[in-house]
Amino acid sequence: MVFNKAYSSYSIVWQEYRRMGQEYNQYMDPNTVSGIQFGIGTFHLLLSSMPAKVLKIFSTFGWKGDKQLGFALLKLCLEGQGLRAPLASLALLTYYTLLTQSAPQLYGKALLSSSVECLMDAQKTHPNSCFFLFFAAHTARAAHNLPLSSQSFNYATDSSRGEWAEIAVKQMSEYEIGLNMALEMKWEEALKYFQQLSQDEYWSPVFLKYFVGACYEMLGERTEAILAFAQVQQLAKQHPNQKTYLDAYILKKLEFFQKSGYQDMDFSLPGLELFLTMNAFEYMEKEHLETALEKVNTTLEKIYEREKIEYTIRLRELVPTATPPDYYDQRSTLLLIKSSILNTLKRHTECISHLNWIIDHKEYIKHETWVLPFAYWESGITSWGLGHYQKGRYLWQLGLSCTKHDFEYRMAVRLSLALGYCDDNGIEQVDTKAKKGLTSNGRKRMPIAPL
């Protein structure tokens, strides 16, 4: 409702601004012009980055995003150096950060120079702004420089001391530094940051405590991990109105762990799984990716050994009381993590068999329902890496058709941005209803090959 009122107000002034043509300076002061350019530009840029499902809602109000117009107005606002120029810089940096975090495989390199240029211009007039330092840290991460990113987050904290945003900037920076530590596989350092944030009750207590447990698990401290996970559910009851989509995913994950009394945690890597949901492998150094890949292969081997033992029982005992092995959820998640790492390492061909296994066995994946849309995402990245751009678009369109999973909105944003990238590069829309995959033992299969 507030959004509608704001847009309506801006629209009235925008129409007057356009009606005046080149003579607007005679009727409006520079700061009013700056405000119009900032407001309308930000609206158009925001609308252009939203998923199609959300845009349908806004279209009922007659709103339609125009990305090029949004960029043009915000850059005019910057050039005018009016009252809203710093806010225009923040709007552009927010947009660049959204794209590079949601789909770093596509937008990371493409928008890096634009981000750096925008930052340099902004810091000429506001060199000590904690907000621009914060975005500088995100840009450093997008450039695969995690130590510089952490340093910039610390600078942002120092710059905010004594200001109204001190606590918020400090906690946001500590969260990002903790994430950087984890991405560098420094789980002990990451643990300290997330423990402190959990005690401070920053943002989502459920997510932060789960991250603490994930750090313990990645360090091999299973008992401490289980104790942390047990506290997660208590926190969820204490904060019933703070439930995010990540909280929903975490609570289902803990329910899954509890089904086996935490006995099957050997078949999960919660820390790396969080990186997968964040699309964060793209920021890691090659040596850390290789280490993560080794952990995944070792965990997959444990599943194989367990299955071999359980199948041996069925060879020796008639109608055994034990149920047949069922590790489709764990294996599919691990294969998805492995595929994401291999894609980041540009070893795209090696991903094909793993992603096909996930899609072939999708009807057996009962608990981790979010895995299938993520598999389509990674399949699209694999296709794109192999130069099969039309196939990549087709697979991303299939990913958008997956609904009712915990990451539905987040994945819709990511896939919509990917399809927008296809549009910008002339890759036309594919009719997914008309296409049929190959079959494997009667099951629909999605080969990653050119259409």
Coordinates of C-alpha atoms in Angstrom, one line a residue, residues 19-359:
R19 CA 5.7 17.7 -20.0
M20 CA 8.1 20.5 -19.4
G21 CA 10.7 19.0 -21.7
Q22 CA 14.1 20.7 -21.8
E23 CA 12.6 23.7 -20.0
Y24 CA 12.2 21.9 -16.7
N25 CA 15.0 23.9 -15.1
Q26 CA 12.8 27.0 -15.3
Y27 CA 10.1 25.5 -13.1
M28 CA 12.0 23.0 -10.8
D29 CA 15.0 23.5 -8.6
P30 CA 17.9 21.0 -9.0
N31 CA 17.2 19.1 -5.9
T32 CA 13.6 18.4 -6.9
V33 CA 14.8 17.2 -10.3
S34 CA 17.4 15.0 -8.4
G35 CA 14.6 13.5 -6.3
I36 CA 12.4 12.7 -9.4
Q37 CA 15.3 11.1 -11.2
F38 CA 16.3 9.1 -8.1
G39 CA 12.7 8.0 -7.3
I40 CA 11.5 7.0 -10.8
G41 CA 14.9 5.5 -11.7
T42 CA 14.9 3.3 -8.5
F43 CA 11.4 2.1 -9.1
H44 CA 12.1 1.0 -12.7
L45 CA 15.4 -0.7 -11.7
L46 CA 13.6 -2.5 -8.8
L47 CA 10.7 -3.6 -10.9
S48 CA 13.0 -4.9 -13.7
S49 CA 14.7 -7.3 -11.2
M50 CA 11.6 -8.9 -9.8
P51 CA 10.3 -12.4 -10.8
A52 CA 7.5 -12.7 -13.3
K53 CA 5.1 -13.9 -10.7
V54 CA 5.6 -10.7 -8.6
L55 CA 5.5 -8.5 -11.7
K56 CA 2.0 -9.9 -12.5
I57 CA 0.8 -8.4 -9.2
F58 CA 2.3 -5.0 -9.9
S59 CA 1.0 -5.1 -13.5
T60 CA -2.5 -4.8 -12.0
F61 CA -1.5 -1.3 -10.9
G62 CA -0.3 -0.5 -14.4
W63 CA 3.4 -0.6 -13.4
K64 CA 6.0 -1.9 -15.8
G65 CA 9.8 -1.9 -15.2
D66 CA 12.1 -0.4 -17.8
K67 CA 15.7 -1.2 -16.8
Q68 CA 17.4 1.1 -19.3
L69 CA 15.2 4.0 -18.2
G70 CA 16.1 3.2 -14.6
F71 CA 19.8 3.2 -15.3
A72 CA 19.6 6.4 -17.4
L73 CA 17.7 8.4 -14.7
L74 CA 20.0 7.3 -11.9
K75 CA 23.1 8.2 -13.9
L76 CA 21.5 11.6 -14.6
C77 CA 20.9 12.0 -10.9
L78 CA 24.6 11.2 -10.3
E79 CA 25.8 13.6 -12.9
G80 CA 23.6 16.4 -11.5
Q81 CA 25.3 16.1 -8.1
G82 CA 22.0 17.0 -6.4
L83 CA 20.6 16.2 -3.0
R84 CA 19.7 12.6 -4.0
A85 CA 23.0 11.8 -5.8
P86 CA 24.5 9.7 -2.9
L87 CA 21.2 7.7 -2.7
A88 CA 21.4 7.1 -6.5
S89 CA 24.9 5.6 -5.9
L90 CA 23.5 3.4 -3.2
A91 CA 20.6 2.3 -5.4
L92 CA 23.0 1.3 -8.2
L93 CA 25.3 -0.5 -5.8
T94 CA 22.4 -2.4 -4.3
Y95 CA 21.3 -3.4 -7.7
Y96 CA 24.8 -4.6 -8.7
T97 CA 25.2 -6.5 -5.4
L98 CA 21.8 -8.2 -5.9
L99 CA 22.8 -9.4 -9.3
T100 CA 26.3 -10.5 -8.4
Q101 CA 25.1 -12.3 -5.3
S102 CA 22.1 -14.0 -7.0
A103 CA 23.8 -15.1 -10.2
P104 CA 27.6 -14.5 -9.8
Q105 CA 28.3 -17.0 -12.6
L106 CA 26.6 -14.7 -15.1
Y107 CA 26.9 -11.2 -13.6
G108 CA 30.0 -11.4 -11.5
K109 CA 32.5 -10.4 -14.1
A110 CA 30.0 -8.4 -16.3
L111 CA 29.1 -6.0 -13.5
L112 CA 32.4 -5.8 -11.6
S113 CA 33.8 -2.8 -13.5
S114 CA 30.5 -1.0 -13.2
S115 CA 30.5 -1.6 -9.4
V116 CA 34.1 -0.4 -9.1
E117 CA 33.4 2.7 -11.2
C118 CA 30.3 3.6 -9.2
L119 CA 32.1 3.1 -5.9
M120 CA 35.1 5.2 -6.9
D121 CA 32.8 8.1 -8.0
A122 CA 30.9 7.9 -4.7
Q123 CA 34.0 7.7 -2.5
K124 CA 35.4 10.9 -4.0
T125 CA 32.8 12.9 -2.2
H126 CA 32.1 10.4 0.7
P127 CA 35.5 8.7 1.4
N128 CA 34.6 7.6 4.9
S129 CA 31.0 6.6 4.4
C130 CA 30.3 3.3 6.2
F131 CA 27.7 2.5 3.6
F132 CA 30.0 2.8 0.6
L133 CA 32.7 0.9 2.5
F134 CA 30.2 -1.9 3.1
F135 CA 29.4 -2.1 -0.6
A136 CA 33.2 -2.0 -1.4
A137 CA 33.5 -5.1 0.7
H138 CA 30.8 -6.9 -1.3
T139 CA 32.6 -5.8 -4.5
A140 CA 35.9 -7.2 -3.2
R141 CA 34.1 -10.5 -2.6
A142 CA 32.7 -10.5 -6.1
A143 CA 36.3 -10.0 -7.3
H144 CA 37.3 -13.2 -5.4
N145 CA 39.4 -11.2 -2.8
L146 CA 38.0 -12.4 0.5
P147 CA 40.8 -11.0 2.7
L148 CA 40.2 -7.5 1.2
S149 CA 36.5 -8.0 1.6
S150 CA 36.8 -8.8 5.3
Q151 CA 39.2 -5.8 5.7
S152 CA 36.6 -3.5 4.1
F153 CA 33.9 -4.8 6.3
N154 CA 36.1 -3.9 9.3
Y155 CA 36.7 -0.4 7.9
A156 CA 32.9 0.0 7.5
T157 CA 32.5 -0.9 11.2
D158 CA 35.2 1.5 12.3
S159 CA 33.7 4.3 10.1
S160 CA 30.2 3.8 11.7
R161 CA 31.4 4.3 15.3
G162 CA 29.5 7.0 17.1
E163 CA 26.9 7.2 14.2
W164 CA 23.2 6.3 14.3
A165 CA 23.9 3.2 12.2
E166 CA 26.8 1.9 14.4
I167 CA 25.1 -1.3 15.8
A168 CA 23.4 -2.2 12.5
V169 CA 26.6 -1.8 10.4
K170 CA 28.7 -3.6 13.1
Q171 CA 26.4 -6.7 13.1
M172 CA 26.0 -6.8 9.4
S173 CA 29.7 -6.6 8.9
E174 CA 30.4 -9.3 11.5
Y175 CA 27.9 -11.6 9.7
E176 CA 29.7 -11.0 6.4
I177 CA 33.1 -11.5 7.8
G178 CA 32.0 -14.7 9.4
L179 CA 30.7 -15.9 6.1
N180 CA 34.1 -14.9 4.5
M181 CA 35.9 -17.0 7.1
A182 CA 33.7 -20.0 6.3
L183 CA 34.3 -19.5 2.6
E184 CA 38.0 -19.6 3.3
M185 CA 37.4 -22.9 5.2
K186 CA 38.4 -21.2 8.5
W187 CA 35.5 -22.8 10.4
E188 CA 36.9 -22.0 13.8
E189 CA 37.1 -18.3 13.0
A190 CA 33.6 -18.4 11.4
L191 CA 32.3 -20.1 14.6
K192 CA 33.4 -17.2 16.8
Y193 CA 31.5 -14.7 14.7
F194 CA 28.3 -16.6 14.5
Q195 CA 28.4 -17.5 18.1
Q196 CA 28.6 -13.8 19.0
L197 CA 25.9 -12.9 16.6
S198 CA 23.7 -15.6 18.0
Q199 CA 24.2 -14.3 21.5
D200 CA 23.3 -10.7 20.2
E201 CA 20.1 -12.1 18.7
Y202 CA 21.0 -10.5 15.3
W203 CA 18.6 -11.0 12.4
S204 CA 17.5 -14.7 12.5
P205 CA 18.4 -16.5 15.8
V206 CA 17.4 -19.9 14.1
F207 CA 19.8 -19.4 11.1
L208 CA 22.7 -18.2 13.2
K209 CA 22.5 -21.0 15.7
Y210 CA 22.2 -23.5 12.9
F211 CA 25.3 -22.0 11.3
V212 CA 27.1 -22.5 14.6
G213 CA 26.1 -26.1 14.5
A214 CA 27.2 -26.4 10.9
C215 CA 30.7 -25.0 11.8
Y216 CA 31.0 -27.5 14.6
E217 CA 30.0 -30.3 12.2
M218 CA 32.5 -29.2 9.6
L219 CA 35.2 -29.2 12.3
G220 CA 34.3 -32.8 13.2
E221 CA 32.8 -31.9 16.6
R222 CA 29.6 -33.9 16.3
T223 CA 28.5 -33.6 19.9
E224 CA 28.8 -29.8 20.0
A225 CA 27.0 -29.7 16.6
I226 CA 24.0 -31.7 17.9
L227 CA 23.8 -29.6 21.0
A228 CA 23.7 -26.4 18.9
F229 CA 21.0 -28.0 16.6
A230 CA 18.9 -28.9 19.7
Q231 CA 18.9 -25.2 20.7
V232 CA 17.7 -24.2 17.2
Q233 CA 14.3 -25.6 17.8
Q234 CA 14.0 -23.9 21.2
L235 CA 14.9 -20.6 19.5
A236 CA 12.2 -21.3 16.8
K237 CA 9.6 -21.6 19.6
Q238 CA 10.8 -18.4 21.3
H239 CA 10.7 -16.4 18.1
P240 CA 7.6 -17.7 16.2
N241 CA 7.0 -14.5 14.3
Q242 CA 10.6 -14.2 12.9
K243 CA 10.4 -17.2 10.6
T244 CA 12.2 -16.7 7.3
Y245 CA 12.4 -19.0 4.3
L246 CA 15.9 -20.1 5.6
D247 CA 14.4 -20.9 9.0
A248 CA 11.8 -23.1 7.3
Y249 CA 14.5 -24.9 5.4
I250 CA 16.6 -25.3 8.6
L251 CA 13.7 -26.7 10.7
K252 CA 12.9 -29.3 8.0
K253 CA 16.6 -30.2 7.8
L254 CA 16.8 -30.8 11.6
E255 CA 13.6 -32.8 11.4
F256 CA 15.3 -35.0 8.8
F257 CA 18.4 -35.4 11.0
Q258 CA 16.2 -36.4 14.0
K259 CA 14.4 -39.2 12.0
S260 CA 17.6 -41.2 12.3
G261 CA 18.5 -39.8 15.8
Y262 CA 21.4 -37.9 14.1
Q263 CA 22.9 -41.3 13.2
D264 CA 23.0 -40.4 9.5
M265 CA 24.8 -37.1 9.8
D266 CA 27.9 -38.8 8.4
F267 CA 26.0 -38.4 5.0
S268 CA 25.6 -34.7 5.2
L269 CA 27.8 -31.6 5.0
P270 CA 25.7 -28.8 6.4
G271 CA 28.3 -26.1 6.0
L272 CA 28.8 -26.8 2.3
E273 CA 25.0 -27.2 1.8
L274 CA 24.6 -23.6 3.1
F275 CA 27.1 -22.4 0.6
L276 CA 25.1 -24.2 -2.1
T277 CA 21.8 -22.5 -1.1
M278 CA 23.6 -19.1 -1.1
N279 CA 25.3 -19.7 -4.5
A280 CA 28.5 -18.9 -2.7
F281 CA 31.0 -21.4 -4.1
E282 CA 31.8 -18.9 -6.9
Y283 CA 33.6 -16.7 -4.3
M284 CA 36.0 -19.4 -3.1
E285 CA 39.6 -19.9 -4.1
K286 CA 40.6 -23.0 -6.2
E287 CA 42.4 -24.7 -3.3
H288 CA 39.4 -24.4 -1.0
L289 CA 37.1 -25.7 -3.7
E290 CA 39.4 -28.7 -4.1
T291 CA 39.2 -29.3 -0.4
A292 CA 35.5 -29.1 -0.4
L293 CA 35.2 -31.4 -3.4
E294 CA 37.4 -34.0 -1.5
K295 CA 35.0 -33.8 1.5
V296 CA 32.0 -34.4 -0.8
N297 CA 33.6 -37.4 -2.4
T298 CA 34.5 -38.9 1.0
T299 CA 30.9 -38.4 2.2
L300 CA 29.5 -40.0 -1.0
E301 CA 31.8 -43.0 -0.4
K302 CA 30.3 -43.4 3.1
I303 CA 26.8 -43.6 1.6
Y304 CA 28.1 -46.3 -0.8
E305 CA 29.6 -48.3 2.0
R306 CA 26.5 -48.1 4.1
E307 CA 24.4 -49.3 1.1
K308 CA 26.7 -52.1 0.5
I309 CA 26.3 -53.3 4.1
E310 CA 22.5 -53.1 4.0
Y311 CA 22.3 -54.8 0.6
T312 CA 24.5 -57.6 1.9
I313 CA 21.9 -58.3 4.6
R314 CA 19.3 -58.7 2.0
L315 CA 21.4 -61.2 0.1
R316 CA 21.8 -63.4 3.2
E317 CA 18.5 -63.0 5.1
L318 CA 15.0 -63.7 3.7
V319 CA 12.5 -60.9 4.3
P320 CA 14.7 -59.0 6.7
T321 CA 13.2 -56.6 9.2
A322 CA 15.5 -53.7 8.0
T323 CA 14.0 -51.6 5.2
P324 CA 15.9 -51.3 1.9
P325 CA 18.5 -48.5 1.9
D326 CA 17.0 -45.1 1.0
Y327 CA 19.6 -42.4 0.8
Y328 CA 18.3 -40.6 -2.3
D329 CA 17.9 -37.3 -0.4
Q330 CA 21.4 -37.3 1.0
R331 CA 23.0 -38.5 -2.3
S332 CA 21.1 -36.0 -4.4
T333 CA 22.2 -33.1 -2.1
L334 CA 25.8 -34.2 -2.2
L335 CA 25.8 -34.6 -6.0
L336 CA 24.3 -31.2 -6.3
I337 CA 27.0 -29.7 -4.1
K338 CA 29.6 -31.6 -6.2
S339 CA 28.1 -30.3 -9.4
S340 CA 28.1 -26.7 -8.1
I341 CA 31.8 -27.0 -7.1
L342 CA 32.7 -28.5 -10.5
N343 CA 30.9 -25.8 -12.3
T344 CA 32.8 -23.2 -10.3
L345 CA 36.0 -25.0 -11.3
K346 CA 34.9 -24.9 -15.0
R347 CA 34.8 -28.7 -15.1
H348 CA 31.4 -28.6 -16.7
T349 CA 31.5 -32.0 -18.5
E350 CA 32.0 -33.8 -15.2
C351 CA 28.7 -32.4 -13.9
I352 CA 26.5 -34.0 -16.5
S353 CA 26.2 -37.5 -15.0
H354 CA 25.6 -36.2 -11.5
L355 CA 22.9 -33.7 -12.5
N356 CA 21.2 -36.3 -14.7
W357 CA 21.2 -38.7 -11.8
I358 CA 19.3 -36.2 -9.6
I359 CA 16.7 -35.4 -12.3

